[in-house]
Amino acid sequence: MKAAVVVFPASNCDRDVAVALEQSTGQAPAMVWHRDSEVPDVDLIVLPGGFSYGDYLRCGAMACHSPIMRDVVDRARRGVRVLGICNGFQILAEAGLLPGVLMRNAGIRFICRDVHLRVETADSDFTGRYAAGQVVRIPVAHHDGNYFADADTQARLEDNGQVAFRYSDETGDVTDDANPNGSVGGIAGVFNEGRTVLGMMPHPERLADPALGGTDGRPMFDGLAAALD
Amino acid sequence: MRARVHVTLKSGVLDPQGKAIQHALEALGFGGVDAVRQGKVIEIDLAETDAGKARVVVEDMCRQLLANTVIENYAVEIAD
């Protein structure tokens, strides 16, 4: 599998995700600057975490108009897999590749800690190495991770099985206490309709190596590498 | 010509910053604050001199960038 990581000004997880991708695919991803107009011919495009453009106006609002995003949107529409993590999720939502929007955390504070997630479906290239209902531990680090979509959109997401992950307790119960940021339905990650684009606030690349304290994030990259080989 | 754009959260959308401001006002002793909603004001100086044309352009700016209509409303004011 060939992958590319888009680097925006103030991306700060681009190298972390490159390390995780190389670990699973055996080759370093292409690093693509946001001012470039074309992504190389790859199977997976990753929009990494960070604070692109200082989160000015709204998180992801500026980055989604970067020159490279025209090609990212084009490729996504043609079925190239796209993964947006944290700021990458915010950018995909602003770009209209994913429904909904990420708002300021309900508790106002920046949150940086491990959370538990319940995997909602294993039926995607991103989650194929997990089991539906499995609980994983993945870190979050965000100020604006409060996922919101109107009631009709939420119903559509549920009906189509587009919810990838929900915040849960360690037994897999989705409760208000386990929801760190006020996201509707405890939603931590969503797919597009074809499940070829995934946005998620938690950072699987930050727990993909035993030296980092855990490996619950690694199956995502191993699964993508196997599915897109 | 100057345009002033008001971006506000749609009703029903939770506004945690507005809530925090409300609580701070209460802590300062301001009574009777029923609700606070926070928005943004964006001022744009335009070369356009026709108010009607300016409004059309600024509304397009709102849709493309200044507001996210999933959660926000916008109102455009054109000043001479």
Coordinates of C-alpha atoms in Angstrom, one line a residue:
Chain A
M1 CA 0.0 0.0 0.0
K2 CA 1.2 3.5 -0.9
A3 CA 0.2 6.3 1.3
A4 CA 0.6 10.1 1.4
V5 CA 0.4 12.5 4.3
V6 CA -0.7 16.0 3.7
V7 CA 1.3 18.6 5.7
F8 CA -0.4 21.9 6.5
P9 CA 1.2 24.8 8.4
A10 CA 0.9 23.8 12.0
S11 CA 0.2 20.1 11.4
N12 CA 1.9 18.4 14.3
C13 CA 1.1 14.7 14.0
D14 CA 2.3 14.3 10.4
R15 CA 5.6 12.6 11.4
D16 CA 3.9 10.4 14.0
V17 CA 1.4 9.1 11.5
A18 CA 4.2 8.7 8.9
V19 CA 6.1 6.4 11.5
A20 CA 2.9 4.4 12.1
L21 CA 2.3 4.0 8.4
E22 CA 5.8 2.9 7.6
Q23 CA 5.7 0.4 10.5
S24 CA 2.6 -1.3 8.9
T25 CA 3.4 -0.9 5.2
G26 CA 7.2 -1.2 5.1
Q27 CA 7.6 2.0 3.2
A28 CA 7.7 5.7 4.1
P29 CA 4.6 7.6 3.0
A30 CA 5.0 10.6 0.6
M31 CA 4.8 13.8 2.5
V32 CA 2.8 16.4 0.5
W33 CA 2.9 20.1 1.3
H34 CA -0.5 21.8 1.4
R35 CA 0.5 24.2 -1.4
D36 CA 1.1 21.4 -3.9
S37 CA -1.6 20.9 -6.4
E38 CA -1.4 17.1 -6.8
V39 CA -1.2 14.1 -4.5
P40 CA 1.0 11.3 -5.8
D41 CA -0.7 8.2 -7.0
V42 CA -1.4 6.5 -3.7
D43 CA -4.0 4.2 -2.1
L44 CA -4.5 6.2 1.1
I45 CA -4.3 9.9 1.9
V46 CA -3.9 10.9 5.5
L47 CA -4.8 14.4 6.8
P48 CA -2.9 14.5 10.2
G49 CA -3.6 16.1 13.5
G50 CA -2.5 19.6 14.4
F51 CA -3.7 23.2 14.5
S52 CA -3.6 24.2 10.8
Y53 CA -3.7 27.9 10.3
G54 CA -3.9 28.4 14.1
D55 CA -7.6 27.2 14.0
Y56 CA -8.5 30.7 12.7
L57 CA -12.1 31.3 11.9
R58 CA -13.1 27.7 12.6
C59 CA -10.9 24.6 12.9
G60 CA -10.1 23.3 9.5
A61 CA -11.9 26.2 7.7
M62 CA -8.7 27.6 6.2
A63 CA -7.0 24.3 5.5
C64 CA -10.0 23.0 3.5
H65 CA -9.3 25.7 0.9
S66 CA -5.6 24.9 0.6
P67 CA -4.5 24.2 -3.0
I68 CA -3.9 20.4 -2.3
M69 CA -7.5 19.9 -1.0
R70 CA -9.0 20.2 -4.4
D71 CA -7.1 17.1 -5.4
V72 CA -7.8 15.4 -2.1
V73 CA -11.6 15.9 -2.6
D74 CA -11.3 14.7 -6.2
R75 CA -9.4 11.5 -5.2
A76 CA -11.8 10.9 -2.4
R77 CA -14.8 11.1 -4.8
R78 CA -13.0 8.5 -7.0
G79 CA -12.7 6.1 -4.1
V80 CA -9.2 6.7 -2.8
R81 CA -9.2 6.0 0.9
V82 CA -8.9 9.1 3.0
L83 CA -8.2 9.2 6.8
G84 CA -8.5 12.4 8.8
I85 CA -7.3 12.3 12.4
C86 CA -8.2 15.1 14.8
N87 CA -7.5 18.3 12.8
G88 CA -7.7 16.1 9.7
F89 CA -11.3 15.2 10.7
Q90 CA -12.1 18.9 11.2
I91 CA -10.8 19.6 7.7
L92 CA -12.7 16.7 6.1
A93 CA -15.9 18.0 7.7
E94 CA -15.3 21.5 6.6
A95 CA -14.5 20.2 3.1
G96 CA -17.9 18.4 3.0
L97 CA -16.3 15.0 2.6
L98 CA -17.8 14.0 5.9
P99 CA -21.2 15.1 7.4
G100 CA -21.4 17.2 10.5
V101 CA -18.9 19.6 12.2
L102 CA -16.6 19.6 15.2
M103 CA -17.4 22.3 17.8
R104 CA -15.7 23.6 20.9
N105 CA -15.6 20.9 23.7
A106 CA -18.7 21.0 25.8
G107 CA -16.5 21.5 28.9
I108 CA -14.5 24.3 27.2
R109 CA -11.2 22.8 28.2
F110 CA -8.6 21.3 26.0
I111 CA -8.5 17.5 26.7
C112 CA -5.4 15.4 26.4
R113 CA -5.7 11.9 27.7
D114 CA -6.5 8.3 26.8
V115 CA -10.1 7.4 26.2
H116 CA -11.9 4.2 25.5
L117 CA -13.6 3.7 22.2
R118 CA -16.1 1.1 21.1
V119 CA -15.6 0.0 17.5
E120 CA -19.0 0.2 15.9
T121 CA -18.2 -1.8 12.7
A122 CA -15.4 -3.9 11.4
D123 CA -16.8 -3.7 7.9
S124 CA -14.4 -1.2 6.5
D125 CA -10.8 -1.0 5.3
F126 CA -10.0 1.1 8.3
T127 CA -11.6 -1.1 11.0
G128 CA -11.3 -4.5 9.5
R129 CA -8.6 -5.6 12.0
Y130 CA -10.9 -4.8 14.9
A131 CA -14.0 -6.6 15.9
A132 CA -17.4 -4.8 16.1
G133 CA -18.0 -4.1 19.8
Q134 CA -14.3 -4.3 20.7
V135 CA -13.2 -1.6 23.2
V136 CA -9.8 0.0 22.4
R137 CA -7.8 2.6 24.3
I138 CA -6.7 5.6 22.1
P139 CA -5.5 9.1 23.1
V140 CA -7.4 12.3 22.4
A141 CA -5.8 15.8 22.3
H142 CA -8.2 18.5 21.2
H143 CA -10.1 21.6 22.1
D144 CA -12.7 21.3 19.4
G145 CA -13.8 17.7 19.2
N146 CA -17.5 18.0 20.0
Y147 CA -19.1 16.3 17.0
F148 CA -22.4 17.8 16.0
A149 CA -24.8 16.9 13.2
D150 CA -28.5 17.8 13.0
A151 CA -31.1 15.2 13.8
D152 CA -31.8 14.1 10.2
T153 CA -28.1 13.7 9.5
Q154 CA -27.6 11.7 12.8
A155 CA -30.4 9.4 11.9
R156 CA -28.9 8.9 8.4
L157 CA -25.5 8.1 9.9
E158 CA -27.0 5.5 12.2
D159 CA -29.2 3.9 9.5
N160 CA -26.2 3.6 7.1
G161 CA -23.8 2.3 9.7
Q162 CA -21.5 5.3 9.2
V163 CA -20.5 5.6 12.9
A164 CA -17.0 4.1 13.2
F165 CA -16.3 4.7 16.9
R166 CA -18.0 5.9 20.0
Y167 CA -16.6 7.1 23.3
S168 CA -17.3 4.4 25.9
D169 CA -16.3 3.2 29.2
E170 CA -13.8 0.3 29.4
T171 CA -16.6 -2.2 29.2
G172 CA -18.0 -0.7 26.0
D173 CA -21.0 1.2 27.5
V174 CA -21.6 4.5 25.8
T175 CA -22.4 6.8 28.7
D176 CA -22.4 10.6 29.3
D177 CA -19.5 10.1 31.8
A178 CA -17.4 8.4 29.1
N179 CA -18.1 11.2 26.6
P180 CA -15.2 13.6 27.0
N181 CA -16.4 16.5 24.8
G182 CA -20.2 16.4 24.4
S183 CA -20.3 14.8 20.9
V184 CA -23.8 13.8 19.9
G185 CA -24.4 10.1 20.3
G186 CA -20.9 9.8 21.8
I187 CA -19.6 9.8 18.2
A188 CA -15.8 9.8 18.0
G189 CA -15.4 8.8 14.3
V190 CA -17.6 8.8 11.2
F191 CA -17.4 7.4 7.7
N192 CA -18.7 8.8 4.5
E193 CA -21.5 6.8 2.9
G194 CA -19.1 4.4 1.0
R195 CA -16.9 3.9 4.1
T196 CA -13.9 5.0 2.0
V197 CA -13.4 8.2 4.1
L198 CA -12.9 8.1 7.8
G199 CA -12.6 11.1 10.2
M200 CA -11.9 10.5 13.9
M201 CA -10.8 12.8 16.8
P202 CA -8.7 10.2 18.7
H203 CA -5.2 9.5 17.6
P204 CA -4.5 5.9 16.6
E205 CA -1.0 6.8 15.5
R206 CA -0.1 7.8 19.1
L207 CA -0.6 4.3 20.4
A208 CA 0.8 2.1 17.6
D209 CA 4.1 1.1 19.2
P210 CA 4.7 -0.7 22.6
A211 CA 7.3 2.0 23.4
L212 CA 4.5 4.6 23.4
G213 CA 2.5 2.6 26.0
G214 CA 0.1 0.7 23.9
T215 CA -0.7 -0.7 20.5
D216 CA -4.5 -0.4 20.2
G217 CA -4.0 2.0 17.3
R218 CA -1.9 -0.3 15.2
P219 CA -4.6 -2.5 13.8
M220 CA -6.0 0.4 11.9
F221 CA -2.7 0.9 9.9
D222 CA -2.1 -2.9 9.6
G223 CA -5.7 -3.3 8.4
L224 CA -5.3 -0.6 5.8
A225 CA -2.0 -2.0 4.6
A226 CA -3.6 -5.4 4.1
A227 CA -6.8 -4.2 2.6
L228 CA -5.1 -1.8 0.1
D229 CA -2.2 -4.0 -0.8
Chain B
M1 CA -17.7 50.2 0.9
R2 CA -17.7 48.2 4.1
A3 CA -19.6 45.0 4.8
R4 CA -20.1 43.7 8.3
V5 CA -20.9 40.0 8.7
H6 CA -22.5 38.7 11.8
V7 CA -22.0 35.0 12.3
T8 CA -24.1 33.4 15.0
L9 CA -24.8 29.8 16.2
K10 CA -28.2 28.4 15.1
S11 CA -30.7 28.1 17.8
G12 CA -30.5 24.6 19.4
V13 CA -26.8 24.4 18.9
L14 CA -25.0 24.1 22.2
D15 CA -22.7 27.2 22.9
P16 CA -20.3 26.2 25.7
Q17 CA -18.4 29.5 25.4
G18 CA -21.6 31.5 25.7
K19 CA -22.5 29.4 28.8
A20 CA -19.0 30.1 30.3
I21 CA -19.5 33.8 29.7
Q22 CA -22.9 33.6 31.4
H23 CA -21.4 32.0 34.4
A24 CA -18.6 34.5 34.6
L25 CA -21.1 37.4 34.5
E26 CA -23.1 35.8 37.3
A27 CA -19.9 35.4 39.3
L28 CA -19.3 39.1 38.8
G29 CA -22.7 39.8 40.4
F30 CA -24.7 40.6 37.3
G31 CA -28.1 39.2 38.0
G32 CA -30.9 38.3 35.6
V33 CA -28.7 37.0 32.8
D34 CA -31.0 34.5 31.2
A35 CA -28.7 33.3 28.4
V36 CA -25.5 34.3 26.5
R37 CA -24.7 33.3 22.9
Q38 CA -21.4 34.1 21.4
G39 CA -20.8 34.9 17.8
K40 CA -18.4 36.7 15.5
V41 CA -18.4 40.0 13.7
I42 CA -16.2 40.2 10.5
E43 CA -15.7 43.6 8.8
I44 CA -14.7 43.6 5.2
D45 CA -13.6 46.6 3.2
L46 CA -14.6 46.2 -0.5
A47 CA -13.6 48.0 -3.7
E48 CA -17.2 47.5 -4.9
T49 CA -19.3 50.7 -4.8
D50 CA -22.7 49.2 -5.6
A51 CA -24.4 48.0 -2.4
G52 CA -26.5 45.4 -4.1
K53 CA -23.5 43.8 -5.8
A54 CA -21.5 44.0 -2.6
R55 CA -24.2 42.1 -0.8
V56 CA -24.2 39.3 -3.4
V57 CA -20.5 38.9 -3.2
V58 CA -20.3 38.9 0.6
E59 CA -23.2 36.4 0.9
D60 CA -21.1 34.1 -1.4
M61 CA -18.1 34.7 0.9
C62 CA -20.3 33.6 3.8
R63 CA -21.4 30.4 2.2
Q64 CA -17.9 29.5 1.0
L65 CA -15.9 30.4 4.0
L66 CA -17.1 32.8 6.7
A67 CA -19.9 30.6 8.1
N68 CA -20.4 26.9 8.4
T69 CA -24.1 26.6 7.7
V70 CA -24.3 23.2 9.5
I71 CA -24.2 25.1 12.8
E72 CA -24.1 28.9 12.0
N73 CA -26.4 31.6 10.6
Y74 CA -25.0 34.7 8.9
A75 CA -26.3 38.2 8.4
V76 CA -24.7 40.7 6.1
E77 CA -24.9 44.5 6.8
I78 CA -23.6 46.8 4.0
A79 CA -22.5 50.3 5.3
D80 CA -21.7 53.2 2.9

